[in-house]
Amino acid sequence: MAIDIKHVEHVALLGRLRLSDEEKLALTADLNNILQYVEKINELDTTQVEATSHILPIRNVTRPDVVKPSPGPDVMLANAPDREESFFRVPPIME
Amino acid sequence: MNLAGLTAHQLHEMLKKGETTSTAITEAVIKQINQVEDKVHAFVTQTPEKAMEQAEKVDKAIQGGSPVKPLTGIPFAIKDVLCTNGIRTTCGSKILENFIPPYTGTALQKLENEGTVTLGKVNMDEFAMGSSTETSYYGITRNPWNLDTIPGGSSGGSAAAVAADECIISIGTDTGGSIRQPASCCGIVGLKPTYGRVSRFGLVAYASSLDCIGPMTKDVTDAALMMNILAGHDSLDSTSANMAVPDYTQSLVNDVKGLKIGIPKEYLIGGLDPDVEKAIKEAIKTLESLGATTVEISLPHTEYAVATYYLIATAEASANLERYDAVKYGYRTGEFDDLLDMYMKSRAEGFGREVKRRIMLGTHVLSAGYYEAYYLKAQKVRTLIKQDFDNAFEKCDVLLTPTAPTAAFKIGEKMGDPLQMYLSDIFTISVNLGGIPAMSLPCGFSKDKLPIGMQIMGRHFNEEMIFRVAYTFEQNTDYHTKKSPIAELAK
């Protein structure tokens, strides 16, 4: 299942990465190499095997819905690249 | 005597008797940093003023009659992937160059509550993705045993700082071997606890189902002292285990009589460096001479571990790293056409080559048409790998293997070939997939005088058995007492 540069461009859009032409070429080669290696797992028959997403015997951990103090907007906005009053500022998302 | 060269438990004894002060210890360590840091480059951010302030505060409290707890007044270095309130946390990435967290993670808070002294943040592969600390945006870290070799990774700054006596203890993280492999490369002790044993709150996520926080220390006793503080449930991390925490120092027993040590046959075949093989075989003989018996074990799915890991870890990483959107925190590009362009350019400029590679691989294996063939398949193979361990531990108390197939390799040697780099984690990766605990500790030296580590794996939540075997080995050998040439340099 080799992948081509068109597919790499598609994945880069999904992953929100603007790649240079040089990076696209290098990644096409790298990904094909790695994918060829990981194909190895298809040697195994796993039709009767359950998937493991994590190893702990816990599911749906819940807690009481209690209001606790929060740090407030100035603390939470302190690392924002751009802000206005109590908001994160971003380019327009609708025309 | 150079105080910087001692262990936490040695310094604790001196502090208790009033033979030294935290200020004197901290001064000695800062002096050591000033003497060797230009050669090693273990730190990304140093906080000497904060360290001296904390040390003075500790000394005043001790004078005032406060109890000297085991880690009170001990200077330590923090891997730069753990959030520290008010101290920049970069994850080795340009994208977080100016990120100052508004909170401190649970593991660090617990240590701080004991009165530890913060020296600063140490270097790592970008977002913990690497095995050599060469992918950091803040430059490479060098191995104090030989400056032309890598310190291992991703917790290479932690391991190098400990081996160079630039700190007394350190804290690292391990997703596929990132505590154990650098510990092996730098001749120190590193423990990856059971998944869920230590809260991950405040750890910047790489692969959430695999990430663990653990101690990196000069000897086994210091690792037990750190685990006594780090282990335990935390309501801020729903995946932390709600189980009683033992006193790990109770397991520091010099006795392995009657214990069964499993030797997985899949770990002692082809590709293993002869020096490593020799060191491991001698370690096995040492433990046998102390009364342990060894039994050959098979972990039949070992050869699938690296492939399984790189599918699961990159898939989780691609999802976790979506948060770097140049909106809430982190780097934002200077010029852009619209929102999508802002995302794509900021991320392309902020992330390094290896991080982009893993985001791409993870995004690909999760994308429509590939999810079942890669990601779901890998999760099923993960079950088989976990079952291998379950079966093995029916026949033995611990497993013993090399930590890495070779001693530290040369800087630059594997940067051109990602797959070769990934294979340096071949012996550590299964442990993360199985969620079990494992420790690396020094067990010999190569012909080139580079440290070699052995790995002891235990059952889920049975760190105690690992401590017992490791402590016994350490008490009957002297590898842990050897100092790196860089540590020796400064007196």
Coordinates of C-alpha atoms in Angstrom, one line a residue:
Chain A
M1 CA 0.0 0.0 0.0
A2 CA 2.6 2.6 -1.1
I3 CA 1.5 6.2 -0.8
D4 CA 2.3 9.0 -3.3
I5 CA 2.9 12.7 -2.9
K6 CA -0.8 13.5 -3.6
H7 CA -1.7 11.5 -0.5
V8 CA 1.0 13.2 1.5
E9 CA -0.5 16.5 0.6
H10 CA -4.0 15.3 1.7
V11 CA -2.6 14.1 5.0
A12 CA -0.7 17.3 5.6
L13 CA -4.0 19.2 5.1
L14 CA -5.7 16.9 7.7
G15 CA -2.8 17.4 10.1
R16 CA -2.7 21.2 9.4
L17 CA 0.9 21.3 8.3
R18 CA 2.1 23.6 5.4
L19 CA 4.9 21.5 3.9
S20 CA 7.5 22.7 1.5
D21 CA 8.0 20.7 -1.8
E22 CA 11.2 19.3 -0.4
E23 CA 9.5 18.2 2.8
K24 CA 6.7 16.5 0.8
L25 CA 9.2 14.5 -1.1
A26 CA 11.2 13.5 2.0
L27 CA 8.1 12.5 3.9
T28 CA 6.7 10.4 1.0
A29 CA 9.9 8.4 1.1
D30 CA 10.1 8.3 5.0
L31 CA 6.4 7.3 5.4
N32 CA 6.7 4.6 2.7
N33 CA 9.7 3.2 4.5
I34 CA 8.1 3.2 7.9
L35 CA 4.8 1.8 6.5
Q36 CA 6.6 -1.0 4.8
Y37 CA 8.2 -1.9 8.1
V38 CA 4.9 -1.8 10.1
E39 CA 3.2 -4.0 7.5
K40 CA 4.9 -6.7 9.6
I41 CA 1.9 -6.8 12.0
N42 CA -0.3 -8.2 9.2
E43 CA 1.6 -11.5 9.5
L44 CA -0.5 -12.1 12.7
D45 CA -4.1 -13.4 12.6
T46 CA -6.0 -11.2 15.1
T47 CA -9.6 -12.1 14.1
Q48 CA -10.3 -13.5 17.6
V49 CA -8.3 -10.8 19.5
E50 CA -9.9 -7.8 21.3
A51 CA -8.3 -4.4 20.9
T52 CA -6.4 -2.9 23.9
S53 CA -6.8 0.9 24.1
H54 CA -5.1 1.2 27.5
I55 CA -4.1 -1.3 30.2
L56 CA -6.1 -0.2 33.2
P57 CA -9.2 -2.0 34.3
I58 CA -11.2 1.2 34.5
R59 CA -14.0 2.8 32.4
N60 CA -15.8 6.1 32.5
V61 CA -14.3 7.6 35.6
T62 CA -16.8 10.2 36.9
R63 CA -16.7 12.8 39.6
P64 CA -19.3 14.9 41.4
D65 CA -20.1 18.1 39.5
V66 CA -18.7 20.6 42.0
V67 CA -17.8 24.2 41.2
K68 CA -14.2 25.1 42.0
P69 CA -12.3 28.3 41.7
S70 CA -10.7 28.9 38.3
P71 CA -7.6 31.1 37.6
G72 CA -9.6 33.7 35.7
P73 CA -9.2 35.2 32.2
D74 CA -6.0 37.2 32.7
V75 CA -4.1 34.1 33.8
M76 CA -5.5 31.9 31.1
L77 CA -4.9 34.5 28.4
A78 CA -1.4 35.3 29.5
N79 CA 0.1 32.9 26.9
A80 CA -2.2 33.9 24.0
P81 CA -0.4 35.0 20.8
D82 CA -3.1 37.6 20.3
R83 CA -6.0 38.8 22.6
E84 CA -8.6 41.4 23.0
E85 CA -10.1 42.1 26.4
S86 CA -11.2 38.6 27.7
F87 CA -11.0 36.9 24.3
F88 CA -8.5 35.0 22.1
R89 CA -8.2 37.0 18.9
V90 CA -8.2 35.0 15.6
P91 CA -8.6 36.0 11.9
P92 CA -12.3 36.2 10.7
I93 CA -13.8 32.7 10.3
M94 CA -16.9 33.9 8.4
E95 CA -17.1 36.4 5.5
Chain B
M1 CA 34.2 16.3 49.4
N2 CA 32.0 17.5 46.4
L3 CA 28.5 17.5 47.7
A4 CA 27.2 17.5 44.1
G5 CA 28.6 14.0 43.7
L6 CA 26.5 12.5 46.5
T7 CA 23.1 10.8 46.4
A8 CA 19.9 12.1 48.0
H9 CA 20.0 9.6 50.8
Q10 CA 23.6 10.3 51.6
L11 CA 22.9 14.1 51.7
H12 CA 19.7 13.4 53.8
E13 CA 21.8 11.7 56.5
M14 CA 24.1 14.7 56.6
L15 CA 21.2 17.2 56.7
K16 CA 19.6 15.3 59.5
K17 CA 22.8 15.4 61.5
G18 CA 23.4 19.1 60.8
E19 CA 26.6 18.3 58.9
T20 CA 25.6 20.3 55.9
T21 CA 22.8 22.6 54.7
S22 CA 20.6 22.7 51.7
T23 CA 22.2 26.0 50.8
A24 CA 25.7 24.4 50.8
I25 CA 24.4 21.5 48.7
T26 CA 22.6 23.8 46.2
E27 CA 25.7 26.0 45.9
A28 CA 27.9 23.0 45.2
V29 CA 25.5 21.8 42.5
I30 CA 25.2 25.2 40.9
K31 CA 29.0 25.4 40.9
Q32 CA 29.1 22.1 39.2
I33 CA 26.6 23.3 36.5
N34 CA 28.7 26.4 35.9
Q35 CA 31.8 24.2 35.4
V36 CA 30.5 21.6 33.1
E37 CA 27.3 22.8 31.4
D38 CA 29.0 24.3 28.4
K39 CA 30.3 20.8 27.6
V40 CA 27.2 18.8 28.4
H41 CA 24.3 21.2 27.7
A42 CA 21.8 19.4 29.8
F43 CA 19.6 22.4 30.7
V44 CA 17.1 24.4 28.6
T45 CA 16.3 26.8 31.4
Q46 CA 18.2 27.3 34.6
T47 CA 16.6 28.8 37.8
P48 CA 19.6 29.3 40.2
E49 CA 18.0 32.2 42.0
K50 CA 14.8 30.3 42.7
A51 CA 17.0 27.3 43.8
M52 CA 19.0 29.4 46.3
E53 CA 15.7 31.0 47.6
Q54 CA 14.2 27.5 48.1
A55 CA 17.3 26.2 49.8
E56 CA 17.5 29.1 52.2
K57 CA 13.8 28.7 53.0
V58 CA 14.4 25.0 53.7
D59 CA 17.4 25.7 55.9
K60 CA 15.4 28.2 58.0
A61 CA 12.6 25.7 58.4
I62 CA 15.1 23.0 59.5
Q63 CA 16.7 25.5 62.0
G64 CA 13.2 26.2 63.3
G65 CA 12.7 22.5 64.0
S66 CA 10.8 21.3 60.9
P67 CA 11.3 17.7 60.1
V68 CA 13.9 16.8 57.5
K69 CA 12.0 14.5 55.1
P70 CA 13.9 12.2 52.8
L71 CA 14.0 14.7 49.9
T72 CA 13.9 17.9 51.8
G73 CA 16.6 20.3 50.6
I74 CA 17.6 18.1 47.6
P75 CA 18.3 20.0 44.3
F76 CA 16.6 18.4 41.3
A77 CA 16.3 18.9 37.6
I78 CA 12.9 18.7 35.8
K79 CA 12.4 17.3 32.2
D80 CA 11.1 20.2 30.2
V81 CA 7.8 18.4 29.4
L82 CA 6.4 18.9 32.9
C83 CA 4.5 22.1 33.5
T84 CA 6.0 24.4 36.1
N85 CA 4.0 27.4 37.3
G86 CA 6.0 30.6 36.3
I87 CA 8.9 28.7 34.7
R88 CA 9.0 28.4 30.9
T89 CA 8.1 24.9 29.7
T90 CA 9.3 24.3 26.1
C91 CA 9.0 20.5 25.5
G92 CA 12.2 21.0 23.4
S93 CA 10.0 22.7 20.8
K94 CA 10.1 26.1 19.1
I95 CA 6.3 26.1 19.2
L96 CA 6.4 26.5 23.1
E97 CA 9.5 28.8 23.2
N98 CA 7.6 31.4 25.3
F99 CA 5.1 29.2 27.1
I100 CA 4.9 29.8 30.8
P101 CA 2.4 27.4 32.4
P102 CA -0.2 28.9 34.9
Y103 CA 0.1 25.7 37.0
T104 CA 2.4 23.0 38.3
G105 CA 1.8 19.3 37.6
T106 CA 0.9 17.0 40.4
A107 CA 4.2 15.0 40.4
L108 CA 6.3 18.2 40.7
Q109 CA 3.9 19.7 43.3
K110 CA 4.3 16.6 45.5
L111 CA 8.1 16.9 45.3
E112 CA 8.0 20.6 46.0
N113 CA 5.8 20.0 49.0
E114 CA 8.6 17.8 50.4
G115 CA 11.0 20.8 50.1
T116 CA 13.0 19.9 47.0
V117 CA 15.0 22.6 45.3
T118 CA 14.3 23.4 41.7
L119 CA 17.4 23.8 39.5
G120 CA 15.6 24.3 36.2
K121 CA 14.3 22.5 33.2
V122 CA 16.4 19.9 31.3
N123 CA 16.6 19.1 27.6
M124 CA 14.7 16.4 25.7
D125 CA 13.8 15.3 22.2
E126 CA 11.1 17.6 20.9
F127 CA 7.8 16.5 22.5
A128 CA 9.7 13.5 23.8
M129 CA 9.9 12.1 20.3
G130 CA 13.3 10.6 19.9
S131 CA 16.0 8.4 21.4
S132 CA 19.0 10.7 21.4
T133 CA 18.0 14.3 22.5
E134 CA 19.1 15.4 19.0
T135 CA 15.7 16.7 18.0
S136 CA 15.5 19.4 20.6
Y137 CA 15.0 23.0 19.2
Y138 CA 17.4 24.1 21.9
G139 CA 20.4 22.2 20.7
I140 CA 21.8 18.7 21.5
T141 CA 22.9 17.4 24.9
R142 CA 26.1 15.4 25.1
N143 CA 26.8 12.2 27.1
P144 CA 29.1 13.0 30.1
W145 CA 30.9 9.7 29.6
N146 CA 31.9 10.7 26.1
L147 CA 31.0 14.0 24.6
D148 CA 30.9 12.7 21.1
T149 CA 28.1 10.3 21.9
I150 CA 24.4 10.9 22.6
P151 CA 23.0 10.8 26.1
G152 CA 20.0 8.8 24.9
G153 CA 16.5 10.1 24.8
S154 CA 14.0 11.5 25.1
S155 CA 14.9 12.3 28.7
G156 CA 18.6 12.8 27.7
G157 CA 18.9 16.1 29.6
S158 CA 17.8 14.4 32.8
A159 CA 20.2 11.5 32.4
A160 CA 23.1 13.7 31.5
A161 CA 22.5 16.1 34.4
V162 CA 22.5 13.2 36.8
A163 CA 25.6 11.6 35.3
A164 CA 27.5 14.9 35.3
D165 CA 26.5 15.7 38.9
E166 CA 24.6 18.8 37.7
C167 CA 21.7 17.7 39.9
I168 CA 21.2 15.2 42.7
I169 CA 18.0 13.7 41.3
S170 CA 15.9 14.2 38.2
I171 CA 12.5 13.4 36.9
G172 CA 11.8 12.0 33.4
T173 CA 9.0 10.6 31.3
D174 CA 8.8 7.3 29.4
T175 CA 6.5 6.6 26.4
G176 CA 8.6 3.9 24.7
G177 CA 11.8 3.9 26.7
S178 CA 12.5 7.6 27.3
I179 CA 13.6 7.1 30.9
R180 CA 15.3 3.7 30.7
Q181 CA 17.3 4.1 27.4
P182 CA 19.0 7.4 28.5
A183 CA 19.5 6.0 32.0
S184 CA 21.3 3.1 30.3
C185 CA 23.4 5.4 28.1
C186 CA 24.5 7.6 31.0
G187 CA 25.1 4.9 33.6
I188 CA 22.3 5.9 36.0
V189 CA 19.1 4.4 37.4
G190 CA 15.7 5.1 35.7
L191 CA 12.3 3.6 36.6
K192 CA 9.3 3.6 34.4
P193 CA 6.4 2.8 36.8
T194 CA 3.3 0.9 36.0
Y195 CA 1.0 2.9 33.7
G196 CA -1.4 4.8 36.1
R197 CA 0.9 4.5 39.2
V198 CA 2.0 8.2 38.9
S199 CA -0.4 11.0 38.0
R200 CA 0.2 12.5 34.5
F201 CA -1.6 15.8 35.4
G202 CA 0.7 18.6 34.1
L203 CA 2.7 16.3 31.8
V204 CA 2.4 17.6 28.2
A205 CA 0.9 14.6 26.4
Y206 CA 2.7 12.7 23.6
A207 CA 0.9 9.3 23.6
S208 CA -1.6 9.3 26.4
S209 CA -2.1 5.5 26.8
L210 CA 1.7 5.0 27.1
D211 CA 3.1 8.1 28.8
C212 CA 4.6 7.6 32.4
I213 CA 6.5 9.9 34.8
G214 CA 9.3 8.4 36.8
P215 CA 12.5 8.9 38.8
M216 CA 16.1 9.2 37.3
T217 CA 18.7 8.9 40.0
K218 CA 22.2 7.9 40.9
D219 CA 21.2 4.7 42.7
V220 CA 18.2 2.4 43.4
T221 CA 17.6 3.9 46.9
D222 CA 17.1 7.4 45.6
A223 CA 14.6 6.0 43.0
A224 CA 12.6 4.3 45.8
L225 CA 12.6 7.6 47.8
M226 CA 11.2 9.5 44.8
M227 CA 8.6 6.8 44.1
N228 CA 7.4 7.1 47.7
I229 CA 6.4 10.7 46.8
L230 CA 5.4 10.3 43.2
A231 CA 3.1 7.3 43.4
G232 CA -0.6 7.6 44.1
H233 CA -4.1 8.5 42.9
D234 CA -4.9 12.0 41.7
S235 CA -8.4 13.2 41.1
L236 CA -6.9 15.5 38.4
D237 CA -5.8 12.4 36.3
S238 CA -8.7 10.0 35.8
T239 CA -6.2 7.3 34.5
S240 CA -4.2 7.4 37.7
A241 CA -4.8 4.2 39.7
N242 CA -6.8 4.4 42.9
M243 CA -4.6 1.9 44.8
A244 CA -2.7 1.9 48.1
V245 CA 0.9 3.0 47.8
P246 CA 3.5 0.9 49.5
D247 CA 6.7 2.2 51.2
Y248 CA 9.1 1.3 48.5
T249 CA 12.1 1.6 50.8
Q250 CA 10.8 -1.6 52.5
S251 CA 11.7 -3.4 49.3
L252 CA 15.4 -2.3 49.5
V253 CA 16.4 -5.8 50.7
N254 CA 19.7 -7.4 49.8
D255 CA 18.3 -10.8 49.1
V256 CA 17.1 -12.6 45.9
K257 CA 17.3 -16.1 47.3
G258 CA 14.5 -18.3 45.8
L259 CA 13.4 -15.6 43.3
K260 CA 12.8 -16.7 39.7
I261 CA 14.2 -14.4 37.0
G262 CA 12.9 -14.9 33.5
I263 CA 15.3 -14.4 30.6
P264 CA 13.3 -13.7 27.4
K265 CA 15.0 -15.6 24.7
E266 CA 13.8 -13.1 22.0
Y267 CA 16.0 -10.4 23.6
L268 CA 19.3 -12.2 23.4
I269 CA 19.5 -12.8 19.7
G270 CA 20.9 -11.1 16.5
G271 CA 21.9 -7.5 16.5
L272 CA 22.9 -7.4 20.1
D273 CA 26.2 -5.7 20.7
P274 CA 28.8 -8.3 22.0
D275 CA 29.8 -6.0 24.9
V276 CA 26.1 -5.7 26.0
E277 CA 25.6 -9.4 25.7
K278 CA 28.6 -10.0 27.9
A279 CA 27.5 -7.6 30.5
I280 CA 24.0 -9.0 30.7
K281 CA 25.3 -12.6 30.9
E282 CA 27.6 -11.6 33.8
A283 CA 24.7 -9.8 35.5
I284 CA 22.6 -13.0 35.2
K285 CA 25.5 -15.0 36.8
T286 CA 25.8 -12.5 39.6
L287 CA 22.1 -12.8 40.5
E288 CA 22.4 -16.6 40.2
S289 CA 25.4 -16.6 42.6
L290 CA 23.2 -14.7 45.1
G291 CA 20.6 -17.4 45.1
A292 CA 18.2 -16.5 42.3
T293 CA 17.2 -19.1 39.7
T294 CA 16.8 -18.2 36.1
V295 CA 14.3 -19.6 33.7
E296 CA 14.1 -19.1 29.9
I297 CA 11.0 -17.3 28.9
S298 CA 9.4 -16.7 25.5
L299 CA 7.7 -13.4 24.6
P300 CA 6.7 -14.5 21.1
H301 CA 5.3 -11.2 19.9
T302 CA 8.5 -9.2 20.7
E303 CA 9.3 -8.7 17.0
Y304 CA 6.0 -6.9 16.4
A305 CA 6.5 -4.4 19.3
V306 CA 8.3 -1.6 17.4
A307 CA 5.7 -1.6 14.6
T308 CA 2.8 -1.7 17.0
Y309 CA 4.3 1.2 19.0
Y310 CA 4.9 3.5 16.1
L311 CA 1.3 3.0 14.9
I312 CA -0.3 3.6 18.3
A313 CA 2.1 6.3 19.6
T314 CA 1.9 8.4 16.4
A315 CA -1.9 8.1 16.2
E316 CA -2.2 9.3 19.7
A317 CA 0.4 12.0 19.1
S318 CA -1.3 13.4 16.1
A319 CA -4.5 13.8 18.1
N320 CA -2.7 15.3 21.2
L321 CA -0.7 17.8 19.1
E322 CA -3.8 19.2 17.5
R323 CA -4.0 21.5 20.4
Y324 CA -1.1 23.6 19.0
D325 CA -3.4 25.9 17.0
A326 CA -1.6 29.3 17.6
V327 CA -4.7 30.5 19.4
K328 CA -4.5 29.7 23.1
Y329 CA -0.8 29.6 23.6
G330 CA 2.4 28.8 21.6
Y331 CA 4.0 30.2 18.5
R332 CA 1.9 32.0 15.8
T333 CA 3.4 32.8 12.4
G334 CA 3.8 36.4 11.4
E335 CA 1.8 36.6 8.2
F336 CA -1.2 34.6 7.0
D337 CA -4.1 34.8 4.7
D338 CA -6.9 33.3 6.8
L339 CA -7.5 31.0 9.8
L340 CA -6.5 27.8 8.0
D341 CA -3.4 29.4 6.7
M342 CA -2.6 30.6 10.2
Y343 CA -2.9 27.0 11.6
M344 CA -0.9 25.4 8.8
K345 CA 2.0 27.9 8.7
S346 CA 2.3 28.3 12.5
R347 CA 2.5 24.5 13.0
A348 CA 4.9 24.0 10.0
E349 CA 7.2 26.7 11.4
G350 CA 6.8 25.7 15.1
F351 CA 7.3 21.9 14.8
G352 CA 10.6 20.2 14.0
R353 CA 11.2 17.5 11.4
E354 CA 10.6 14.4 13.6
V355 CA 7.5 15.8 15.2
K356 CA 6.0 16.6 11.7
R357 CA 7.0 13.1 10.6
R358 CA 5.1 11.5 13.5
I359 CA 2.0 13.8 13.1
M360 CA 2.0 12.8 9.4
L361 CA 2.3 9.1 10.2
G362 CA -0.3 9.3 12.9
T363 CA -2.8 11.3 10.8
H364 CA -2.3 8.8 8.0
V365 CA -3.0 5.7 10.1
L366 CA -6.1 7.3 11.6
S367 CA -7.5 8.6 8.3
A368 CA -10.5 7.1 6.5
G369 CA -9.6 3.8 4.8
Y370 CA -6.5 3.1 6.9
Y371 CA -7.9 3.2 10.5
E372 CA -8.8 -0.5 10.6
A373 CA -5.7 -1.8 8.7
Y374 CA -3.3 0.1 10.9
Y375 CA -4.6 1.6 14.1
L376 CA -7.1 -1.1 15.1
K377 CA -4.8 -3.9 14.0
A378 CA -2.1 -2.4 16.2
Q379 CA -4.4 -2.3 19.2
K380 CA -5.1 -5.9 18.7
V381 CA -1.4 -6.8 18.5
R382 CA -1.0 -4.8 21.7
T383 CA -3.3 -7.3 23.4
L384 CA -1.1 -10.1 22.2
I385 CA 2.0 -8.3 23.6
K386 CA 0.3 -7.8 26.9
Q387 CA -0.7 -11.4 27.1
D388 CA 2.9 -12.4 26.5
F389 CA 3.8 -10.7 29.7
D390 CA 0.8 -12.1 31.6
N391 CA 2.0 -15.6 30.6
A392 CA 5.6 -14.9 31.4
F393 CA 4.9 -13.7 34.9
E394 CA 3.1 -17.0 35.7
K395 CA 6.6 -18.6 35.5
C396 CA 8.8 -15.9 37.1
D397 CA 9.0 -12.9 39.4
V398 CA 10.8 -10.5 37.1
L399 CA 12.2 -10.5 33.6
L400 CA 15.8 -9.4 32.9
T401 CA 16.9 -8.0 29.6
P402 CA 19.4 -5.5 28.1
T403 CA 17.9 -2.0 28.2
A404 CA 19.3 -1.1 24.7
P405 CA 20.9 -3.1 22.0
T406 CA 24.1 -1.0 22.1
A407 CA 25.9 1.5 24.4
A408 CA 25.4 5.2 23.5
F409 CA 25.9 5.7 19.8
K410 CA 27.7 8.6 18.1
I411 CA 26.0 12.0 17.7
G412 CA 24.5 12.2 14.2
E413 CA 24.8 8.5 13.6
K414 CA 21.1 7.7 13.3
M415 CA 19.6 11.1 12.5
G416 CA 19.4 10.4 8.7
D417 CA 17.4 7.1 9.2
P418 CA 14.3 7.3 11.3
L419 CA 13.7 3.6 11.3
Q420 CA 17.2 2.9 12.7
M421 CA 16.6 5.4 15.4
Y422 CA 13.2 3.8 16.3
L423 CA 14.9 0.4 16.6
S424 CA 17.2 1.7 19.4
D425 CA 14.0 1.3 21.6
I426 CA 13.5 -2.3 20.6
F427 CA 13.9 -3.7 24.2
T428 CA 12.0 -1.0 26.0
I429 CA 8.9 -0.5 23.9
S430 CA 7.0 -3.7 24.8
V431 CA 6.9 -2.6 28.4
N432 CA 4.9 0.5 27.6
L433 CA 2.5 -1.4 25.4
G434 CA 2.0 -3.9 28.2
G435 CA 1.8 -1.1 30.8
I436 CA 4.1 -2.9 33.2
P437 CA 6.9 -1.3 35.3
A438 CA 10.6 -1.6 34.4
M439 CA 13.9 -0.2 35.6
S440 CA 17.2 0.3 33.9
L441 CA 20.3 0.2 36.1
P442 CA 24.0 0.1 35.4
C443 CA 25.5 -3.4 34.9
G444 CA 28.8 -2.9 33.0
F445 CA 30.9 -0.9 30.5
S446 CA 31.7 -1.3 26.9
K447 CA 35.2 -1.6 25.5
D448 CA 34.9 2.2 24.8
K449 CA 34.2 2.8 28.5
L450 CA 30.5 3.6 27.9
P451 CA 27.9 2.5 30.5
I452 CA 25.7 -0.5 29.8
G453 CA 22.3 -0.9 31.4
M454 CA 20.2 -3.9 32.3
Q455 CA 16.4 -3.8 32.4
I456 CA 14.3 -5.4 35.1
M457 CA 10.6 -5.8 34.3
G458 CA 7.9 -6.6 36.9
R459 CA 4.3 -7.4 37.1
H460 CA 1.6 -4.7 37.0
F461 CA 1.9 -2.6 40.2
N462 CA 4.7 -4.7 41.5
E463 CA 7.5 -2.1 41.5
E464 CA 8.6 -3.6 44.8
M465 CA 9.9 -6.8 43.3
I466 CA 11.9 -4.7 40.8
F467 CA 13.4 -2.6 43.7
R468 CA 14.4 -5.8 45.6
V469 CA 16.2 -7.4 42.6
A470 CA 17.8 -4.1 41.6
Y471 CA 18.9 -3.2 45.1
T472 CA 20.4 -6.7 45.6
F473 CA 22.3 -6.4 42.3
E474 CA 23.5 -2.9 43.2
Q475 CA 24.7 -3.9 46.7
N476 CA 26.8 -6.7 45.2
T477 CA 28.4 -4.7 42.4
D478 CA 30.1 -1.3 42.1
Y479 CA 28.9 0.0 38.7
H480 CA 26.7 2.6 40.2
T481 CA 29.6 4.2 42.1
K482 CA 31.6 4.9 38.9
K483 CA 31.6 8.6 38.0
S484 CA 31.6 10.0 34.4
P485 CA 34.8 11.8 33.3
I486 CA 32.8 15.1 33.2
A487 CA 31.6 14.6 36.8
E488 CA 35.2 13.8 37.8
L489 CA 36.5 16.9 36.0
A490 CA 35.0 19.3 38.5
K491 CA 36.2 19.0 42.0

